[in-house]
Coordinates of C-alpha atoms in Angstrom, one line a residue:
Chain A
X1 CA -83.3 76.6 21.8
X2 CA -79.6 77.1 23.0
X3 CA -79.1 73.7 20.4
X4 CA -81.2 75.8 17.6
X5 CA -80.0 78.8 18.6
X6 CA -76.0 77.2 18.2
X7 CA -77.2 75.7 14.6
X8 CA -77.8 78.9 13.0
X9 CA -74.9 80.2 14.4
X10 CA -73.2 77.9 12.7
X11 CA -74.2 78.7 9.0
X12 CA -73.5 81.9 10.5
X13 CA -70.9 82.3 10.2
X14 CA -69.7 80.1 7.9
X15 CA -71.5 82.0 5.6
X16 CA -69.8 85.4 6.5
X17 CA -66.1 83.7 6.6
X18 CA -67.5 82.3 3.6
X19 CA -68.7 84.7 1.2
X20 CA -67.5 87.8 3.0
X21 CA -64.3 87.4 3.2
X22 CA -64.5 87.7 6.5
X23 CA -61.1 86.0 8.4
X24 CA -58.9 87.5 5.7
X25 CA -55.8 88.1 6.9
X26 CA -53.5 90.0 6.6
X27 CA -50.0 91.9 8.1
X28 CA -50.1 95.2 8.7
X29 CA -47.4 97.3 10.9
X30 CA -46.9 100.4 9.0
X31 CA -45.4 104.2 11.1
X32 CA -47.9 105.9 10.1
X33 CA -48.9 107.1 13.8
X34 CA -46.0 105.1 15.9
X35 CA -47.9 105.6 18.7
X36 CA -49.5 102.9 17.6
X37 CA -48.5 99.0 16.4
X38 CA -51.0 97.0 15.4
X39 CA -50.5 93.1 14.1
X40 CA -53.2 90.5 12.4
X41 CA -55.7 92.8 10.7
X42 CA -59.2 91.0 10.3
X43 CA -60.1 92.8 6.7
X44 CA -64.1 92.3 6.2
X45 CA -65.1 93.1 2.4
X46 CA -61.8 94.5 0.9
X47 CA -61.7 96.9 4.6
X48 CA -59.5 97.2 8.0
X49 CA -62.2 95.2 10.7
X50 CA -59.6 94.8 13.3
X51 CA -57.1 93.5 14.2
X52 CA -55.2 90.7 15.9
X53 CA -53.6 93.0 19.4
X54 CA -52.8 96.4 19.1
X55 CA -50.3 98.1 20.8
X56 CA -49.1 101.3 22.5
X57 CA -46.6 102.1 24.7
X58 CA -45.6 99.3 27.0
X59 CA -49.6 97.8 26.8
X60 CA -50.9 95.2 24.6
X61 CA -54.8 94.5 23.7
X62 CA -55.5 91.7 22.3
X63 CA -58.6 90.7 19.9
X64 CA -61.3 89.3 21.5
X65 CA -60.5 85.1 20.2
X66 CA -62.4 82.0 19.4
X67 CA -62.9 78.3 18.1
X68 CA -65.0 77.1 15.1
X69 CA -64.6 74.1 15.3
X70 CA -65.7 70.3 16.8
X71 CA -65.3 69.6 20.2
X72 CA -66.1 70.3 23.9
X73 CA -65.3 73.3 27.2
X74 CA -62.2 71.6 27.1
X75 CA -60.7 72.1 23.7
X76 CA -62.6 75.1 23.0
X77 CA -60.9 76.8 25.9
X78 CA -57.1 75.5 25.0
X79 CA -57.6 76.1 21.5
X80 CA -59.1 80.0 22.7
X81 CA -55.5 80.1 24.8
X82 CA -53.5 79.2 22.5
X83 CA -54.7 81.8 20.2
X84 CA -54.9 84.5 22.7
X85 CA -50.7 83.1 22.7
X86 CA -49.9 83.0 19.7
X87 CA -50.9 86.9 19.6
X88 CA -49.3 87.5 22.9
X89 CA -46.0 86.2 20.8
X90 CA -46.6 88.0 17.7
X91 CA -47.0 91.0 19.4
X92 CA -43.2 90.7 21.3
X93 CA -45.5 89.6 25.3
X94 CA -46.3 86.6 26.2
X95 CA -49.1 84.7 29.1
X96 CA -46.7 85.8 32.3
X97 CA -47.3 89.3 31.4
X98 CA -51.0 89.6 31.4
X99 CA -53.0 91.3 33.5
X100 CA -56.3 91.1 32.5
X101 CA -58.9 88.4 31.6
X102 CA -62.2 88.6 29.8
X103 CA -63.8 85.1 28.8
X104 CA -67.3 85.6 27.6
X105 CA -69.2 82.1 28.0
X106 CA -72.0 80.3 25.8
X107 CA -72.6 78.2 28.5
X108 CA -72.4 79.2 32.4
X109 CA -72.8 75.6 32.8
X110 CA -69.1 75.6 31.3
X111 CA -67.1 77.4 33.9
X112 CA -65.4 74.4 36.3
X113 CA -64.6 72.6 32.3
X114 CA -63.1 76.3 32.0
X115 CA -61.6 76.3 34.6
X116 CA -59.8 72.8 34.3
X117 CA -57.7 74.0 31.4
X118 CA -57.6 77.6 32.5
X119 CA -56.2 77.3 35.6
X120 CA -52.1 77.4 35.3
X121 CA -51.8 78.4 31.6
X122 CA -50.3 82.2 32.6
X123 CA -48.2 81.7 35.6
X124 CA -47.7 82.1 39.3
X125 CA -49.1 85.6 39.0
X126 CA -52.1 85.3 37.2
X127 CA -54.4 88.7 35.1
X128 CA -57.2 89.3 37.1
X129 CA -60.7 87.6 35.8
X130 CA -63.8 88.7 34.0
X131 CA -66.4 86.0 33.9
X132 CA -70.5 85.5 32.0
X133 CA -72.0 84.0 30.1
X134 CA -73.6 84.9 27.1
X135 CA -76.2 81.9 25.7
X136 CA -75.7 81.8 22.2
X137 CA -73.8 85.0 21.8
X138 CA -70.5 83.7 21.0
X139 CA -70.1 84.2 17.1
X140 CA -69.0 82.1 14.8
X141 CA -70.7 79.1 16.8
X142 CA -67.3 79.2 19.2
X143 CA -68.5 77.8 23.4
X144 CA -66.1 80.3 24.5
X145 CA -64.3 83.8 23.5
X146 CA -61.2 85.3 25.1
X147 CA -59.6 88.9 25.4
X148 CA -57.1 89.9 27.8
X149 CA -54.2 93.4 27.7
X150 CA -50.7 92.3 28.4
X151 CA -48.2 94.3 28.5
X152 CA -43.9 94.3 27.1
Chain B
X1 CA -90.1 86.4 24.1
X2 CA -86.6 89.1 22.8
X3 CA -89.8 91.2 20.5
X4 CA -91.1 91.0 23.9
X5 CA -88.1 92.1 26.0
X6 CA -86.5 94.7 24.0
X7 CA -90.7 97.1 24.4
X8 CA -90.4 96.1 27.7
X9 CA -86.9 97.8 28.2
X10 CA -88.2 100.1 25.9
X11 CA -90.2 101.5 29.1
X12 CA -88.1 101.4 31.3
X13 CA -85.7 103.1 29.7
X14 CA -88.3 106.0 28.8
X15 CA -89.2 105.5 32.4
X16 CA -85.8 105.3 33.4
X17 CA -84.4 109.0 31.9
X18 CA -88.1 110.7 32.2
X19 CA -88.5 110.4 36.2
X20 CA -85.3 110.3 36.9
X21 CA -82.9 112.9 35.8
X22 CA -80.6 110.1 33.4
X23 CA -79.2 111.4 31.0
X24 CA -78.2 114.5 32.5
X25 CA -75.4 116.3 31.3
X26 CA -72.6 118.1 32.9
X27 CA -69.2 119.1 32.3
X28 CA -66.9 118.2 34.7
X29 CA -63.1 119.1 34.5
X30 CA -61.6 120.3 37.3
X31 CA -58.1 119.4 39.1
X32 CA -58.9 118.2 42.4
X33 CA -57.0 114.8 41.0
X34 CA -54.9 116.5 38.5
X35 CA -53.8 112.9 37.3
X36 CA -57.4 112.3 36.1
X37 CA -59.7 114.6 33.4
X38 CA -63.5 113.2 33.0
X39 CA -65.5 114.7 30.3
X40 CA -68.8 115.3 30.3
X41 CA -70.7 113.2 33.2
X42 CA -73.8 111.6 33.7
X43 CA -75.6 112.3 36.6
X44 CA -78.4 110.9 38.3
X45 CA -80.9 112.0 40.8
X46 CA -78.5 114.8 40.5
X47 CA -75.1 113.0 42.1
X48 CA -72.1 111.8 39.6
X49 CA -72.9 108.6 37.9
X50 CA -70.2 108.0 35.0
X51 CA -68.3 109.9 32.3
X52 CA -67.9 110.5 29.0
X53 CA -64.4 109.5 29.2
X54 CA -62.7 109.3 31.0
X55 CA -58.6 110.5 30.2
X56 CA -55.2 109.3 32.6
X57 CA -51.6 109.6 31.2
X58 CA -52.0 109.8 27.8
X59 CA -55.3 106.9 27.7
X60 CA -59.0 107.7 27.1
X61 CA -61.5 105.5 28.7
X62 CA -65.1 105.8 26.2
X63 CA -68.5 105.1 27.9
X64 CA -70.7 102.2 26.4
X65 CA -72.6 104.0 24.4
X66 CA -76.3 102.6 23.2
X67 CA -78.2 104.9 20.7
X68 CA -82.1 105.1 21.4
X69 CA -83.9 105.9 19.3
X70 CA -85.6 103.7 15.8
X71 CA -83.2 102.3 12.6
X72 CA -82.2 98.6 12.0
X73 CA -78.4 97.7 12.8
X74 CA -77.1 99.6 10.1
X75 CA -78.4 102.7 11.6
X76 CA -78.1 102.6 15.4
X77 CA -73.6 101.0 14.6
X78 CA -73.7 104.3 12.5
X79 CA -74.9 106.4 15.4
X80 CA -72.8 104.6 18.3
X81 CA -69.7 105.2 16.3
X82 CA -70.5 108.6 16.3
X83 CA -71.1 109.1 19.8
X84 CA -67.6 107.4 20.6
X85 CA -66.3 110.0 18.1
X86 CA -67.7 112.6 19.5
X87 CA -66.4 111.6 22.7
X88 CA -63.0 110.7 21.7
X89 CA -62.5 114.3 20.1
X90 CA -64.0 115.6 22.8
X91 CA -61.1 114.3 25.1
X92 CA -58.1 115.3 22.5
X93 CA -58.4 112.2 19.9
X94 CA -59.5 110.6 17.4
X95 CA -61.0 106.8 15.7
X96 CA -57.4 106.4 14.6
X97 CA -56.2 106.1 18.1
X98 CA -58.4 103.4 19.3
X99 CA -56.6 100.7 20.1
X100 CA -59.6 98.4 21.8
X101 CA -63.4 98.2 20.8
X102 CA -66.2 95.1 22.9
X103 CA -69.3 95.5 20.9
X104 CA -72.6 94.3 22.5
X105 CA -75.0 93.5 20.5
X106 CA -78.5 92.9 20.9
X107 CA -79.4 89.5 18.6
X108 CA -75.6 88.1 17.2
X109 CA -78.5 88.4 13.3
X110 CA -77.6 91.7 13.4
X111 CA -73.6 90.7 13.5
X112 CA -73.2 91.2 10.1
X113 CA -75.2 94.2 9.0
X114 CA -73.1 96.2 11.9
X115 CA -69.8 95.1 10.0
X116 CA -70.4 96.7 7.0
X117 CA -71.2 100.2 8.8
X118 CA -68.5 99.4 11.8
X119 CA -66.1 98.1 8.7
X120 CA -63.4 100.9 7.7
X121 CA -64.5 103.6 10.7
X122 CA -61.4 103.1 12.3
X123 CA -59.0 103.6 10.3
X124 CA -56.3 101.2 8.2
X125 CA -54.6 100.4 11.5
X126 CA -58.1 99.8 13.9
X127 CA -58.7 98.5 17.2
X128 CA -58.9 94.8 18.4
X129 CA -62.2 94.0 19.1
X130 CA -64.2 91.9 20.8
X131 CA -68.3 91.1 19.8
X132 CA -70.7 88.9 22.0
X133 CA -74.4 89.1 21.2
X134 CA -76.3 89.8 25.5
X135 CA -80.3 88.9 23.7
X136 CA -82.0 91.9 25.7
X137 CA -79.1 93.4 27.7
X138 CA -78.2 96.7 26.7
X139 CA -79.8 99.2 28.4
X140 CA -82.4 101.6 26.7
X141 CA -83.6 99.0 23.3
X142 CA -80.9 101.0 22.2
X143 CA -79.6 97.0 19.6
X144 CA -76.1 97.1 20.0
X145 CA -73.6 99.5 23.1
X146 CA -69.3 100.4 21.7
X147 CA -66.8 101.6 24.2
X148 CA -63.3 101.8 23.6
X149 CA -59.6 102.6 24.8
X150 CA -58.0 105.1 23.1
X151 CA -54.8 107.2 23.3
X152 CA -54.0 110.6 23.2
Chain C
X1 CA -87.6 79.7 33.7
X2 CA -84.8 82.9 34.5
X3 CA -85.2 81.6 37.9
X4 CA -84.4 77.7 37.0
X5 CA -81.7 79.1 35.7
X6 CA -80.2 80.9 39.3
X7 CA -80.9 77.9 41.4
X8 CA -79.0 76.1 39.1
X9 CA -76.3 78.5 39.2
X10 CA -76.4 78.4 43.4
X11 CA -76.0 75.0 43.4
X12 CA -73.8 74.6 41.0
X13 CA -71.2 77.3 42.0
X14 CA -72.3 75.5 46.3
X15 CA -70.3 73.3 45.0
X16 CA -67.9 73.9 43.1
X17 CA -67.0 76.6 45.9
X18 CA -66.8 73.3 48.4
X19 CA -65.5 70.4 45.8
X20 CA -62.7 72.3 44.5
X21 CA -61.6 74.5 46.5
X22 CA -61.8 77.8 44.3
X23 CA -61.9 80.6 46.6
X24 CA -59.4 80.3 48.9
X25 CA -56.7 83.2 48.7
X26 CA -53.2 83.2 49.1
X27 CA -51.7 86.2 48.7
X28 CA -48.9 86.3 46.5
X29 CA -46.6 89.6 45.2
X30 CA -42.7 88.3 44.3
X31 CA -40.3 89.5 42.6
X32 CA -40.5 87.4 39.8
X33 CA -41.3 89.5 36.9
X34 CA -41.3 93.1 38.7
X35 CA -43.1 94.7 35.8
X36 CA -46.1 93.3 37.3
X37 CA -48.0 92.8 40.9
X38 CA -50.9 91.2 42.1
X39 CA -52.6 90.9 45.0
X40 CA -55.1 88.0 46.4
X41 CA -54.5 84.9 43.6
X42 CA -57.5 82.8 44.1
X43 CA -55.9 79.0 43.5
X44 CA -57.7 75.6 41.8
X45 CA -56.8 72.6 42.6
X46 CA -53.6 73.9 43.6
X47 CA -53.0 76.3 40.5
X48 CA -53.5 79.6 40.3
X49 CA -56.7 80.9 38.9
X50 CA -56.8 84.1 38.9
X51 CA -55.0 87.2 41.4
X52 CA -57.8 89.8 43.0
X53 CA -55.5 92.5 41.2
X54 CA -52.5 93.4 39.2
X55 CA -50.2 96.2 39.4
X56 CA -48.2 97.4 35.8
X57 CA -46.3 100.7 36.0
X58 CA -49.3 103.2 38.1
X59 CA -52.4 101.2 36.4
X60 CA -54.3 98.8 38.3
X61 CA -57.0 96.3 36.7
X62 CA -60.0 94.5 39.3
X63 CA -61.2 90.9 38.7
X64 CA -64.5 90.3 38.3
X65 CA -66.5 90.9 42.1
X66 CA -69.4 89.1 42.3
X67 CA -71.8 88.7 45.9
X68 CA -72.4 85.6 46.7
X69 CA -74.9 86.0 49.3
X70 CA -78.6 87.0 50.0
X71 CA -80.2 90.5 49.0
X72 CA -81.8 92.2 46.1
X73 CA -79.8 93.7 43.3
X74 CA -79.0 97.4 46.3
X75 CA -76.9 94.9 49.0
X76 CA -75.5 92.8 46.0
X77 CA -74.8 96.6 44.1
X78 CA -73.2 97.5 47.5
X79 CA -71.7 94.3 48.9
X80 CA -69.6 94.0 45.4
X81 CA -68.5 98.2 45.7
X82 CA -66.8 97.2 48.7
X83 CA -65.5 93.8 47.2
X84 CA -64.1 96.3 44.4
X85 CA -62.5 99.2 47.1
X86 CA -61.2 96.4 49.1
X87 CA -58.9 94.8 46.4
X88 CA -58.4 99.0 44.9
X89 CA -56.7 99.6 48.6
X90 CA -54.8 96.9 48.6
X91 CA -53.4 97.3 45.2
X92 CA -53.0 101.7 47.1
X93 CA -54.9 102.9 45.0
X94 CA -59.1 104.1 45.3
X95 CA -62.6 104.6 44.7
X96 CA -62.2 107.9 43.0
X97 CA -58.3 106.9 41.4
X98 CA -60.9 103.8 38.8
X99 CA -60.9 104.6 35.4
X100 CA -63.5 102.6 33.9
X101 CA -66.6 100.2 35.7
X102 CA -67.5 97.5 33.9
X103 CA -71.3 96.1 35.4
X104 CA -73.1 92.8 34.3
X105 CA -76.5 92.7 35.3
X106 CA -77.9 89.1 35.7
X107 CA -81.2 91.2 34.6
X108 CA -81.7 94.7 33.1
X109 CA -84.8 95.2 35.6
X110 CA -82.3 96.0 38.3
X111 CA -80.8 98.8 35.8
X112 CA -82.5 101.6 38.8
X113 CA -82.3 99.6 41.8
X114 CA -78.5 99.1 41.3
X115 CA -78.1 103.3 39.4
X116 CA -78.9 103.8 43.4
X117 CA -76.6 102.0 45.0
X118 CA -74.3 103.4 42.4
X119 CA -74.6 107.0 42.6
X120 CA -71.8 109.1 44.1
X121 CA -69.6 105.9 45.3
X122 CA -66.5 107.1 42.8
X123 CA -66.7 110.7 43.5
X124 CA -67.3 113.3 42.0
X125 CA -65.0 112.3 38.9
X126 CA -66.8 108.5 38.3
X127 CA -65.4 106.6 36.2
X128 CA -66.6 105.6 32.6
X129 CA -68.8 102.8 32.3
X130 CA -70.0 100.4 30.0
X131 CA -74.0 97.7 31.9
X132 CA -75.3 95.1 30.2
X133 CA -76.8 91.7 31.3
X134 CA -77.0 88.7 31.0
X135 CA -79.8 87.5 32.3
X136 CA -78.8 84.1 34.2
X137 CA -74.6 84.3 32.9
X138 CA -73.4 86.6 35.9
X139 CA -71.3 82.9 37.6
X140 CA -72.0 82.2 41.9
X141 CA -75.3 83.6 41.8
X142 CA -74.4 87.0 42.5
X143 CA -76.9 89.6 40.7
X144 CA -74.1 92.1 39.8
X145 CA -70.3 91.2 39.0
X146 CA -68.2 94.3 38.4
X147 CA -64.7 95.1 37.4
X148 CA -62.4 98.2 36.8
X149 CA -59.6 99.4 35.5
X150 CA -57.7 102.3 38.0
X151 CA -54.3 104.2 39.0
X152 CA -52.6 104.8 41.9

């Protein structure tokens, strides 16, 4: 049932991305509200949906990232961590400045494989982490979704 | 199985709300710890359980909100967003000052319907967002639960 | 199926903890990046995996905590809350300074039992809370996992 779910999700997400323009990305860093900066706005039907990161004071919030291509949990974990790092850099931060990470696995059996790639990626003073599995609940058929809070 | 789960939850939550006084709401904004303000405290058996929002410095944290009446994902998304907005206003903030949103869907198939109502609701500089589905894991039979972090 | 999942998880986690050294804990509070302090670093294969808490400015982030022994939801809730409190104290904070809690239940039917132990534990001005159930998705066979954001 799980793999059936995943394959349905794969189709759903593919059609979402293709038909509706989800995934269209534009830089938005305006000065309307100077207390808040946003980066990498994703639109949906030409309307702002969510940002890749937001900045307030010296805090950075990064959106949930998944990996929507083939690969096992090690590949997905690696790619998702690279996506987080790219957003952090864009906002002027870095992996060693991350304070908190949330990890949503597709399957808890991937916990060990995720850890093997995850360990050490945030330096010697790692962020806190909360991990749960959601069994079919990660959008776009990703085996893992992660978000984080950091600082600059 | 999913709809069975939901109907069990519906009964559970109805009985919770009715019998135990969950949902009783009182304003609590005292000066015991001036660094922290709280709004809309929900009690359980006459003891404080959680707040609708908390404020520290210029950061605002809003509790997970669900919608516990009939309706499809568009109705539920709309009502949950209105609940978030009401909490934000009460704490002196607003939708365009939200930095991060977490979305917990009952069913990932509602992803598209949720997006159609969600888009644009936080203005042109939207918060980051993390979405997962929890398949029967949202309390009170809501099709979606959302919380957020904002500023004033 | 749920209890089968849990028993698989129990074995998985036991083997994880035993074989790989997950759970080895070391204090790390260096001054390499003075803006960030970390406490109770858990290593995995001798590499830093995550911290028990991180501190930036006056904000404290506490890692997701579970309870990996026998007991019902009341026992698990109580032990997890004690774990959160221990981390908060170590970082110079306390339960009444918590701003936001995330609760991940194994089973939504434990919602009421969790509340009965949870109520009042954070004082008269409780944090916001977001609760979902993840049905087999909490690592290490815990009936509940919680994390929090606080201040000092």
